[in-house]
N, CA, C and O atoms as a GROMACS GRO file, in nm:
protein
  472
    1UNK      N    1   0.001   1.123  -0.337
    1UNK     CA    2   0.042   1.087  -0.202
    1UNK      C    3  -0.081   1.070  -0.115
    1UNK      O    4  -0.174   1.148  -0.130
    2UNK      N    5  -0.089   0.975  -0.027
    2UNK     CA    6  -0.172   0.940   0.088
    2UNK      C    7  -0.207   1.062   0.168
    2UNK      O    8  -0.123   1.152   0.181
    3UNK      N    9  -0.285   1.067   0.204
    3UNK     CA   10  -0.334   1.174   0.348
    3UNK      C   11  -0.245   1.127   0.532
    3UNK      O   12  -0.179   1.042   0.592
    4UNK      N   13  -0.268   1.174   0.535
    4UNK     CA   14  -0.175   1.150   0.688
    4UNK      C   15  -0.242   1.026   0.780
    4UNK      O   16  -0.181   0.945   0.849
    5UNK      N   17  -0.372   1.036   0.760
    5UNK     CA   18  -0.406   0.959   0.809
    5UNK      C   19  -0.390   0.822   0.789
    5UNK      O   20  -0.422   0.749   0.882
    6UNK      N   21  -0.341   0.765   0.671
    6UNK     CA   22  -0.322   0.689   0.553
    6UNK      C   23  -0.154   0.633   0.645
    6UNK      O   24  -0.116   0.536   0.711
    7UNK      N   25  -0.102   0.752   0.601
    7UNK     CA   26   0.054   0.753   0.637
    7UNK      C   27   0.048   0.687   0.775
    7UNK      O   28   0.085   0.571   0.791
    8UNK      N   29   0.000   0.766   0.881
    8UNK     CA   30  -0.004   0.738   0.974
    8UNK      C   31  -0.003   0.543   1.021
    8UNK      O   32   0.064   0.478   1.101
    9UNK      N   33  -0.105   0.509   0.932
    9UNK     CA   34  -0.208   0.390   0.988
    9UNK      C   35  -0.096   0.287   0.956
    9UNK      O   36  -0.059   0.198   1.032
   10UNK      N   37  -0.044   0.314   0.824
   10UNK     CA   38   0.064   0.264   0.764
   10UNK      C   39   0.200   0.176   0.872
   10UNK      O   40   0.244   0.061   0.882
   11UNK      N   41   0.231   0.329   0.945
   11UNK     CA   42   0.346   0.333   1.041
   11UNK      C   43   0.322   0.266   1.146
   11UNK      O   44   0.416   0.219   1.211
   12UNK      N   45   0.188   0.246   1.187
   12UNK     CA   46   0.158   0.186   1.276
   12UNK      C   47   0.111   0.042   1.224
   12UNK      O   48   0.151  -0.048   1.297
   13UNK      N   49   0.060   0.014   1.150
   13UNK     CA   50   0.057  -0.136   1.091
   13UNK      C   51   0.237  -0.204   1.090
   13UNK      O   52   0.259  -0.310   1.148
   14UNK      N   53   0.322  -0.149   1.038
   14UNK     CA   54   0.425  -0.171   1.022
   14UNK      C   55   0.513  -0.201   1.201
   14UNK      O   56   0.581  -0.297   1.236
   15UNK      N   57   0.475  -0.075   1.277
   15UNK     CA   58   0.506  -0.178   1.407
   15UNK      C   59   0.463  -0.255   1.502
   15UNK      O   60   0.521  -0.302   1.599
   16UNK      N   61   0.368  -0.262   1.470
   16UNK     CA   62   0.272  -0.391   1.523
   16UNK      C   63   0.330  -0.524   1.438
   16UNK      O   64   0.381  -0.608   1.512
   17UNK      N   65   0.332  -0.547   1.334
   17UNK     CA   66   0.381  -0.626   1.270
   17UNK      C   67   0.539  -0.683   1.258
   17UNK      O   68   0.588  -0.789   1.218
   18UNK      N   69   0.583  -0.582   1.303
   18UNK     CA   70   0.768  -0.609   1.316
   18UNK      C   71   0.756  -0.686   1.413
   18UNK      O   72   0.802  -0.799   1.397
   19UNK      N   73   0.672  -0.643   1.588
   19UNK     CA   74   0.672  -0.698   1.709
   19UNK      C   75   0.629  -0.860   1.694
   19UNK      O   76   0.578  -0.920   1.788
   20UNK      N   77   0.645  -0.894   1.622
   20UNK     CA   78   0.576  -1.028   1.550
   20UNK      C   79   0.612  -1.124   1.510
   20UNK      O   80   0.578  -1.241   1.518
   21UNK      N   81   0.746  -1.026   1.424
   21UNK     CA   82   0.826  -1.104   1.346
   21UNK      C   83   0.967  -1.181   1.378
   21UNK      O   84   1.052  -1.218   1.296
   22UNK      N   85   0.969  -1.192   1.482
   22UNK     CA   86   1.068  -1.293   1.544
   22UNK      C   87   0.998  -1.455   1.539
   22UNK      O   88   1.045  -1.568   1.525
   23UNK      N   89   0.876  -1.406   1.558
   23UNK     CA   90   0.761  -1.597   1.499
   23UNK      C   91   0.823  -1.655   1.344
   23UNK      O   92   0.837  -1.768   1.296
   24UNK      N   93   0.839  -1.574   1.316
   24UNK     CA   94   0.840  -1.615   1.124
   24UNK      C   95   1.002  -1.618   1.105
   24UNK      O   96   1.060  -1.687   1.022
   25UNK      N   97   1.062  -1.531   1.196
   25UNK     CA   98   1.211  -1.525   1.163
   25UNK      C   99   1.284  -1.659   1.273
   25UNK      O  100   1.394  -1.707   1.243
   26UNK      N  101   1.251  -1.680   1.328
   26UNK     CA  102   1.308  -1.808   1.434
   26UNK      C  103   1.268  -1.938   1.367
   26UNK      O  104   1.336  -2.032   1.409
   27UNK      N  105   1.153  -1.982   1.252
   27UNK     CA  106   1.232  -2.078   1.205
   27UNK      C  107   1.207  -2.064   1.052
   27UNK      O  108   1.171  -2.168   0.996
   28UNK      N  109   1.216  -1.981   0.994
   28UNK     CA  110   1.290  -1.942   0.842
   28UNK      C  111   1.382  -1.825   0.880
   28UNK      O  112   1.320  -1.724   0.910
   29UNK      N  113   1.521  -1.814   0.885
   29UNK     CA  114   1.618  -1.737   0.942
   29UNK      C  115   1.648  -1.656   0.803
   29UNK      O  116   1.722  -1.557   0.798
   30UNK      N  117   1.584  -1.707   0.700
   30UNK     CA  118   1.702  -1.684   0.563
   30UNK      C  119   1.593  -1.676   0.460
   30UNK      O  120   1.615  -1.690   0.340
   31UNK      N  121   1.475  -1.652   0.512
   31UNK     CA  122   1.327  -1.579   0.469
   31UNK      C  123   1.318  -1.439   0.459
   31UNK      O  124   1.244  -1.386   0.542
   32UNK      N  125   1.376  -1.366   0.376
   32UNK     CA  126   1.342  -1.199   0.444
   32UNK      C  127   1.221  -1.173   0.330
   32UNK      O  128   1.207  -1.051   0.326
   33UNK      N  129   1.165  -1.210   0.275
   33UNK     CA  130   1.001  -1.144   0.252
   33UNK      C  131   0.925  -1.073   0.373
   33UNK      O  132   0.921  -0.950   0.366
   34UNK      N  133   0.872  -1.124   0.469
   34UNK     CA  134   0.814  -1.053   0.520
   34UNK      C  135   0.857  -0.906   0.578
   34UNK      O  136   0.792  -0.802   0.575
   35UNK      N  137   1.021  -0.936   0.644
   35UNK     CA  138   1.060  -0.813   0.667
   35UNK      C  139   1.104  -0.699   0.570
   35UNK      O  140   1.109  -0.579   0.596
   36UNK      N  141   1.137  -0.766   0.447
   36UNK     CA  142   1.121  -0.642   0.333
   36UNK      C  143   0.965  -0.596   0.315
   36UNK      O  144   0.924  -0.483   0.287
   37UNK      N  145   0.903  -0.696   0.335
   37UNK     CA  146   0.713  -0.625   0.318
   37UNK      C  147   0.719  -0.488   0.438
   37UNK      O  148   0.680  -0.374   0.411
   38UNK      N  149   0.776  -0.530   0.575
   38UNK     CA  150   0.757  -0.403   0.648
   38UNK      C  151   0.856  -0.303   0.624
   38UNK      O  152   0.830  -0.193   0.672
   39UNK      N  153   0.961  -0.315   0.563
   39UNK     CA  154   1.023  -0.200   0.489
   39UNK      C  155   0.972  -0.156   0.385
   39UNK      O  156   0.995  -0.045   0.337
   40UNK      N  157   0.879  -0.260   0.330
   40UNK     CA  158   0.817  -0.182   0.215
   40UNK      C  159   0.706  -0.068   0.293
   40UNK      O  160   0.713   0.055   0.293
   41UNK      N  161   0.624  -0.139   0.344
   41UNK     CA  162   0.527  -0.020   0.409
   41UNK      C  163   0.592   0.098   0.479
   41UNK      O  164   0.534   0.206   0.473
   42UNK      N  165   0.710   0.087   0.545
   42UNK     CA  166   0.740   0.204   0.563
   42UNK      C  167   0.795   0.290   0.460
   42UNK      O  168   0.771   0.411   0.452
   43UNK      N  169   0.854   0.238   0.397
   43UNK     CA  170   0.922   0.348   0.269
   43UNK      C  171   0.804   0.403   0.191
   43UNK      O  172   0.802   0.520   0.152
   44UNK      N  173   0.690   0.300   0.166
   44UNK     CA  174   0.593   0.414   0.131
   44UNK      C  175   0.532   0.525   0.169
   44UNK      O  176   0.495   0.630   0.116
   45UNK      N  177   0.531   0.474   0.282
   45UNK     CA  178   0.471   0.601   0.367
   45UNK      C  179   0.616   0.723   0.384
   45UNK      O  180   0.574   0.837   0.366
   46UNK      N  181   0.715   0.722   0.404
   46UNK     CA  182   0.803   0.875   0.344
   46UNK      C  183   0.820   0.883   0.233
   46UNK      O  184   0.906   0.965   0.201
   47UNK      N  185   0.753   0.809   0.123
   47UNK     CA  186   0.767   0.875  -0.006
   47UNK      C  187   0.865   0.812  -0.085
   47UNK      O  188   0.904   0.863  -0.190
   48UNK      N  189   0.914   0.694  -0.039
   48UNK     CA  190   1.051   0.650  -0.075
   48UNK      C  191   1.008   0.504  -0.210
   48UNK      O  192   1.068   0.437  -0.294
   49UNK      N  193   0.880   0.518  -0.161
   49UNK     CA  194   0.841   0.338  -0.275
   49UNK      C  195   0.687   0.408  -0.311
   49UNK      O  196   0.628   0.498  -0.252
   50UNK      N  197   0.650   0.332  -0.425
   50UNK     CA  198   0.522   0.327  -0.499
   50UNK      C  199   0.482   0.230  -0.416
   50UNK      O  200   0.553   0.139  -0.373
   51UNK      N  201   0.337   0.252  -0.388
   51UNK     CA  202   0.228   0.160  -0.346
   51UNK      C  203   0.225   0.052  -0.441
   51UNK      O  204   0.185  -0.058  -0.405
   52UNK      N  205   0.264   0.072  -0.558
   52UNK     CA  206   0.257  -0.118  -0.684
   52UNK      C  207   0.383  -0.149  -0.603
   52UNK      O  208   0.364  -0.260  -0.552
   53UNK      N  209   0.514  -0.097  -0.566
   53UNK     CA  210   0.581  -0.190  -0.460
   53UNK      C  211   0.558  -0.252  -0.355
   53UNK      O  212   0.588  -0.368  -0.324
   54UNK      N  213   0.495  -0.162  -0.290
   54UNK     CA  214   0.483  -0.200  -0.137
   54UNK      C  215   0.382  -0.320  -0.189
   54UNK      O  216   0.418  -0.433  -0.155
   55UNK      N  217   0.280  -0.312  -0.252
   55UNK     CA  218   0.191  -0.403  -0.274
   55UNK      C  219   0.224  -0.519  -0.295
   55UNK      O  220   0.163  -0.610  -0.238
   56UNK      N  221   0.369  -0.554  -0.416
   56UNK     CA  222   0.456  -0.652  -0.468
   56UNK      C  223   0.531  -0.742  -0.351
   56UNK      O  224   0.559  -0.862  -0.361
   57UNK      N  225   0.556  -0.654  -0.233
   57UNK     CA  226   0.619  -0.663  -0.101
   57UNK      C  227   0.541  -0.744   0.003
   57UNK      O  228   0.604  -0.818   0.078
   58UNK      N  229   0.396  -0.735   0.014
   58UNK     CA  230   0.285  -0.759   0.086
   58UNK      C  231   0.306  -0.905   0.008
   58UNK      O  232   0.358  -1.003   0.061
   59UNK      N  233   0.251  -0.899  -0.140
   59UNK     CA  234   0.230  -1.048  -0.198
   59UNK      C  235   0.369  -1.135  -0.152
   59UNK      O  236   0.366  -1.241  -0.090
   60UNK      N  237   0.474  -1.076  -0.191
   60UNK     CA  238   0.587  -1.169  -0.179
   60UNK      C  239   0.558  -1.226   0.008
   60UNK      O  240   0.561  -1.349   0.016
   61UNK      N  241   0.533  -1.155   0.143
   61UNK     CA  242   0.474  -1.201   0.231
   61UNK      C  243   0.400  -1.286   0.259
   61UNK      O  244   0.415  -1.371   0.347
   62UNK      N  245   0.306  -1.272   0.183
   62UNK     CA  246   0.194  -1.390   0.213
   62UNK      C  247   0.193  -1.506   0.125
   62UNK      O  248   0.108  -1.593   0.143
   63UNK      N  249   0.312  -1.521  -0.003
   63UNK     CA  250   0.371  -1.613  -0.046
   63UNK      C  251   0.447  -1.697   0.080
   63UNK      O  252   0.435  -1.820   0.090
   64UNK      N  253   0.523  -1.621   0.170
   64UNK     CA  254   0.584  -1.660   0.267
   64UNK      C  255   0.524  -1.733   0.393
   64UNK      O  256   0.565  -1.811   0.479
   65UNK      N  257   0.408  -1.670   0.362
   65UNK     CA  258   0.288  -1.735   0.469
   65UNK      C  259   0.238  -1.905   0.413
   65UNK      O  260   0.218  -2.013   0.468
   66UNK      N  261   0.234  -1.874   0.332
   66UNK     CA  262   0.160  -1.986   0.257
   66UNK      C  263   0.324  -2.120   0.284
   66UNK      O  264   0.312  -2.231   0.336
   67UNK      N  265   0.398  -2.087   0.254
   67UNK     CA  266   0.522  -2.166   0.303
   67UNK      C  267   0.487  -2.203   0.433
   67UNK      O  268   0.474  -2.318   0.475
   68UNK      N  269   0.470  -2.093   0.497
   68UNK     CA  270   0.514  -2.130   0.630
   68UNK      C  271   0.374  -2.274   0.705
   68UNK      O  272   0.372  -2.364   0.790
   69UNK      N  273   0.260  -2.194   0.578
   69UNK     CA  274   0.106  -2.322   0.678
   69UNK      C  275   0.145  -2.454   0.611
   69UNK      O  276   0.084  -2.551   0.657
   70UNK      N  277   0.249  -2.485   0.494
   70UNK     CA  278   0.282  -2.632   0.436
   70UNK      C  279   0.326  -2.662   0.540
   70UNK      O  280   0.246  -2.728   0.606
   71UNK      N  281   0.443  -2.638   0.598
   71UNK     CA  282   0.506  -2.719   0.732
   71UNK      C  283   0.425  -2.684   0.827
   71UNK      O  284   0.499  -2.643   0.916
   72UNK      N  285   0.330  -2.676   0.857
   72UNK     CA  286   0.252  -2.658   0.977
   72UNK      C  287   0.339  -2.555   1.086
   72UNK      O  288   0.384  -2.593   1.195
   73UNK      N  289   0.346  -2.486   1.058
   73UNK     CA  290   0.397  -2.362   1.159
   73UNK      C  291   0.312  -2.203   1.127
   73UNK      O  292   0.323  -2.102   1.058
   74UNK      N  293   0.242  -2.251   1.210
   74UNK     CA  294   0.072  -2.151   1.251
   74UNK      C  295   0.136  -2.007   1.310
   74UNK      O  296   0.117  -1.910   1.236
   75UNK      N  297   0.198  -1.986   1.413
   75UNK     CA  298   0.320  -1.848   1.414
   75UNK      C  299   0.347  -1.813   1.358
   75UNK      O  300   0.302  -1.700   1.338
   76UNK      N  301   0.466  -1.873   1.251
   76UNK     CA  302   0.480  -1.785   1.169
   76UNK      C  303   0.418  -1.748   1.036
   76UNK      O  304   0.414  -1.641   0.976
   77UNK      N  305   0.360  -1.894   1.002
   77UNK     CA  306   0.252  -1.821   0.907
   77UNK      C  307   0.178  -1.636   0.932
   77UNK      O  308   0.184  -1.536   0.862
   78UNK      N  309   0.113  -1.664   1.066
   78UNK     CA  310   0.027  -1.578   1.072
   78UNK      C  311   0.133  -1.438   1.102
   78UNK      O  312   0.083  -1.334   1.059
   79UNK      N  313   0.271  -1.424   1.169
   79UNK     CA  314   0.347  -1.338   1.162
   79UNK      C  315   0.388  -1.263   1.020
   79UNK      O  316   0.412  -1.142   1.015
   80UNK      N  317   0.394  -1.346   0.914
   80UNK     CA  318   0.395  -1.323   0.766
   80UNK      C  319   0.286  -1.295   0.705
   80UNK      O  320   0.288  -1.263   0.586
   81UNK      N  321   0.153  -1.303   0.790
   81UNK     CA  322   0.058  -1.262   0.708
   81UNK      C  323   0.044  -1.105   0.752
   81UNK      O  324   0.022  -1.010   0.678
   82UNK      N  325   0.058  -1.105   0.869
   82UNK     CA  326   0.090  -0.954   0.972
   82UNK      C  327   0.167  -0.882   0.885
   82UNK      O  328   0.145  -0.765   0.853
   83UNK      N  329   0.264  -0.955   0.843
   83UNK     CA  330   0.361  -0.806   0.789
   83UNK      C  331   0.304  -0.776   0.644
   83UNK      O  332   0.306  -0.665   0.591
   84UNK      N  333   0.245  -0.914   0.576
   84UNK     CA  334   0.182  -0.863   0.429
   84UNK      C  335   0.026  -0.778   0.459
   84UNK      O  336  -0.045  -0.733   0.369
   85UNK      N  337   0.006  -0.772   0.555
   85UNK     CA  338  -0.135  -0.623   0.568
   85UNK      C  339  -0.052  -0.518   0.596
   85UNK      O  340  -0.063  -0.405   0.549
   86UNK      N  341   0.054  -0.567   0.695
   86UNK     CA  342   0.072  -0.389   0.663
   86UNK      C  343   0.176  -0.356   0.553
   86UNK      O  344   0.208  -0.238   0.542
   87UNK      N  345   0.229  -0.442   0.475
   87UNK     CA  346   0.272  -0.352   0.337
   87UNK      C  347   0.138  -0.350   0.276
   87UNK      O  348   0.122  -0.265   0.188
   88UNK      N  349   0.076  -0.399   0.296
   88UNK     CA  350  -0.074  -0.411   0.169
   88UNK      C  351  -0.123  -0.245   0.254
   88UNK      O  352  -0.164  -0.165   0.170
   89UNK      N  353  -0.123  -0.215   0.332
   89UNK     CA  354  -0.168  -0.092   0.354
   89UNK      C  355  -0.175   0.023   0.318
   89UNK      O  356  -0.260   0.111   0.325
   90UNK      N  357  -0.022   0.009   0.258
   90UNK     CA  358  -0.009   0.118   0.167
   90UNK      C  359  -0.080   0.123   0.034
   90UNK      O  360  -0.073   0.227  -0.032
   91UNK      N  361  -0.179  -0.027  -0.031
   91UNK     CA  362  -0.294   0.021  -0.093
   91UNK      C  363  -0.424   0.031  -0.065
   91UNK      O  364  -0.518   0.077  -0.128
   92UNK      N  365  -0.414  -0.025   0.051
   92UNK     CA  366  -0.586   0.062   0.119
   92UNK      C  367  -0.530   0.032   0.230
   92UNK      O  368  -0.436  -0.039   0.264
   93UNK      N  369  -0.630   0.121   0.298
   93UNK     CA  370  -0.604   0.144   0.420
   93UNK      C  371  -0.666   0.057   0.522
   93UNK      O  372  -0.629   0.073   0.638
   94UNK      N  373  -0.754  -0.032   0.497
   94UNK     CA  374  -0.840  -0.146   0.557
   94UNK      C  375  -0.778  -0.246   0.573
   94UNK      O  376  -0.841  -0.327   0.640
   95UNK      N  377  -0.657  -0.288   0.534
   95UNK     CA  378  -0.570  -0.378   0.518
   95UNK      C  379  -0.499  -0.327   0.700
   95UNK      O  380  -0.450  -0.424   0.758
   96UNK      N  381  -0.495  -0.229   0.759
   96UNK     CA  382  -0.442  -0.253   0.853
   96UNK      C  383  -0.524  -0.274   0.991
   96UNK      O  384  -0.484  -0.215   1.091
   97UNK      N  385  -0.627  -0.348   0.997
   97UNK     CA  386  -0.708  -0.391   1.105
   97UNK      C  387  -0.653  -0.548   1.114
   97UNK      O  388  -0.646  -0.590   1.229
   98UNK      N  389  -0.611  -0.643   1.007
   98UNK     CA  390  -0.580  -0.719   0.970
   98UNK      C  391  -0.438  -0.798   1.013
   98UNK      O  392  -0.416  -0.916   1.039
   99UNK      N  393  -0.362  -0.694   1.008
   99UNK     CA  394  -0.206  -0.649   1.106
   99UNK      C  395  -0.238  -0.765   1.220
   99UNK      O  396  -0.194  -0.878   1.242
  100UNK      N  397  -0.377  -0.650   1.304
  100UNK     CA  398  -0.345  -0.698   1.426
  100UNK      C  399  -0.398  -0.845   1.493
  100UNK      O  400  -0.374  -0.904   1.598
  101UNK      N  401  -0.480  -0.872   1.378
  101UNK     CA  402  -0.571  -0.986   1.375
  101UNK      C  403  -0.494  -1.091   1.360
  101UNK      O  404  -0.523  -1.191   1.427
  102UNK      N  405  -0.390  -1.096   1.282
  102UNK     CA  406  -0.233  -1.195   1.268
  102UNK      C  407  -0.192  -1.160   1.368
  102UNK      O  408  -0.219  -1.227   1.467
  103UNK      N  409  -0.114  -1.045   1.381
  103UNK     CA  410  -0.019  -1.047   1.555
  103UNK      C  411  -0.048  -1.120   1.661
  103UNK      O  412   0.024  -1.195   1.726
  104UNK      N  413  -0.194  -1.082   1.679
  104UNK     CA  414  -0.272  -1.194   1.800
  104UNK      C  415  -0.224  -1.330   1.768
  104UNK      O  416  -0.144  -1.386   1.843
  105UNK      N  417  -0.274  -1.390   1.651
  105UNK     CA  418  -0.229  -1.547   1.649
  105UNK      C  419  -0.121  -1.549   1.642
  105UNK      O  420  -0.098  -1.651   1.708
  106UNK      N  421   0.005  -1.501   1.601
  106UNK     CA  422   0.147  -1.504   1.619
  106UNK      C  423   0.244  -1.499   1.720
  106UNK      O  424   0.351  -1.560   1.728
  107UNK      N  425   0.164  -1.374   1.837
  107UNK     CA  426   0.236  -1.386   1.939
  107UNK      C  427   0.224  -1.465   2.046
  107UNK      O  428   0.120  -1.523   2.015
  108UNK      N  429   0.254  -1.509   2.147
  108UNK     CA  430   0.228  -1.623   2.262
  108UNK      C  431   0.142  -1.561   2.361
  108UNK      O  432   0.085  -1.637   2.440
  109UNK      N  433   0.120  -1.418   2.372
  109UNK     CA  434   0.026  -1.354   2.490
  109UNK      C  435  -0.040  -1.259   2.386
  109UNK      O  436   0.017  -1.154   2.358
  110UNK      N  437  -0.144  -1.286   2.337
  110UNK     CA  438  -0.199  -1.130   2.248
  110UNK      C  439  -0.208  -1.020   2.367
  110UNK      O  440  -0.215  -0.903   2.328
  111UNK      N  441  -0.210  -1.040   2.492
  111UNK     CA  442  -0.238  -0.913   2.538
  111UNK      C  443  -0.139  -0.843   2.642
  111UNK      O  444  -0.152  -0.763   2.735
  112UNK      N  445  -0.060  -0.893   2.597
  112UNK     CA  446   0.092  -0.829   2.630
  112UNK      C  447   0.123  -0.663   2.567
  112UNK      O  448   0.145  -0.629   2.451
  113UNK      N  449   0.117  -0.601   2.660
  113UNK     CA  450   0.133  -0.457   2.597
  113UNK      C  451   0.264  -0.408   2.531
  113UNK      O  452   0.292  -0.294   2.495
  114UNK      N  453   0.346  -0.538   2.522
  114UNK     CA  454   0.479  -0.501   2.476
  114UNK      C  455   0.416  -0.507   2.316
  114UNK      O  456   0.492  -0.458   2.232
  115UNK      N  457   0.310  -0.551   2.276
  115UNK     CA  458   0.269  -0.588   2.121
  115UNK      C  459   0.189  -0.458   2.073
  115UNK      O  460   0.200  -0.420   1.956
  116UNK      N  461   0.113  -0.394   2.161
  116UNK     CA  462   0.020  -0.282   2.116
  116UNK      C  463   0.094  -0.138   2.125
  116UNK      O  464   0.061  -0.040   2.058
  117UNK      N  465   0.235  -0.141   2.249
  117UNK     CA  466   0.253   0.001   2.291
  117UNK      C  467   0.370   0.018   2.184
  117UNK      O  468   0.442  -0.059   2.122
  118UNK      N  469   0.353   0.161   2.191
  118UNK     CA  470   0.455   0.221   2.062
  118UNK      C  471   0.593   0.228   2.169
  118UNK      O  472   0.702   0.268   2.126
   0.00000   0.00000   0.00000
């Protein structure tokens, strides 16, 4: 099991990344990769999934990303890449600086505190 700090970074990659995901879900409605990627990161972090899942969860995401830059839709691409760092988090922990580096390009104001505050 992860250290708390681990856990922690996890939980917080995961809602930074949800706040996001209305970019990727408004025009693939019937896409749920990315939002199973942020259920994946959270279930790892209580103990509920193996990190080779959550990891499997992250890839299936940024498969979704890669969809999303063919049709030229830069939002949600980058909203799907958001949610595949933070399932990827649950195998390193560097993967969640990355979160927020997508959120910014995904959301319409990066500095809207509705995106950073818990």
């Amino acid at each position: 099991m992860a250290d708390i700090r681990h856990i922690r970074m996890a939980l917080w990659a995961c809602d930074v990344a949800e706040r996001v995901l209305v970019e990727f879900e408004r025009v693939f409605p019937d896409d749920e990769r990315p939002r199973k990627a942020i259920e994946a990161g959270r279930k790892w972090s209580s103990g509920e999934l193996t990190m080779i899942a959550a990891r499997k969860a992250a890839f299936a995401a940024h498969a979704a990303a890669r969809n999303a830059r063919t049709l030229f839709e830069p939002k949600a691409e980058a909203a799907a890449r958001s949610a595949g760092h933070a399932a990827a988090t649950a195998h390193v922990i560097t993967h969640a600086p990355h979160v927020c580096t997508y959120a910014m390009k995904a959301c319409a104001d990066p500095t809207s505190e509705k995106l950073w505050q818990n």
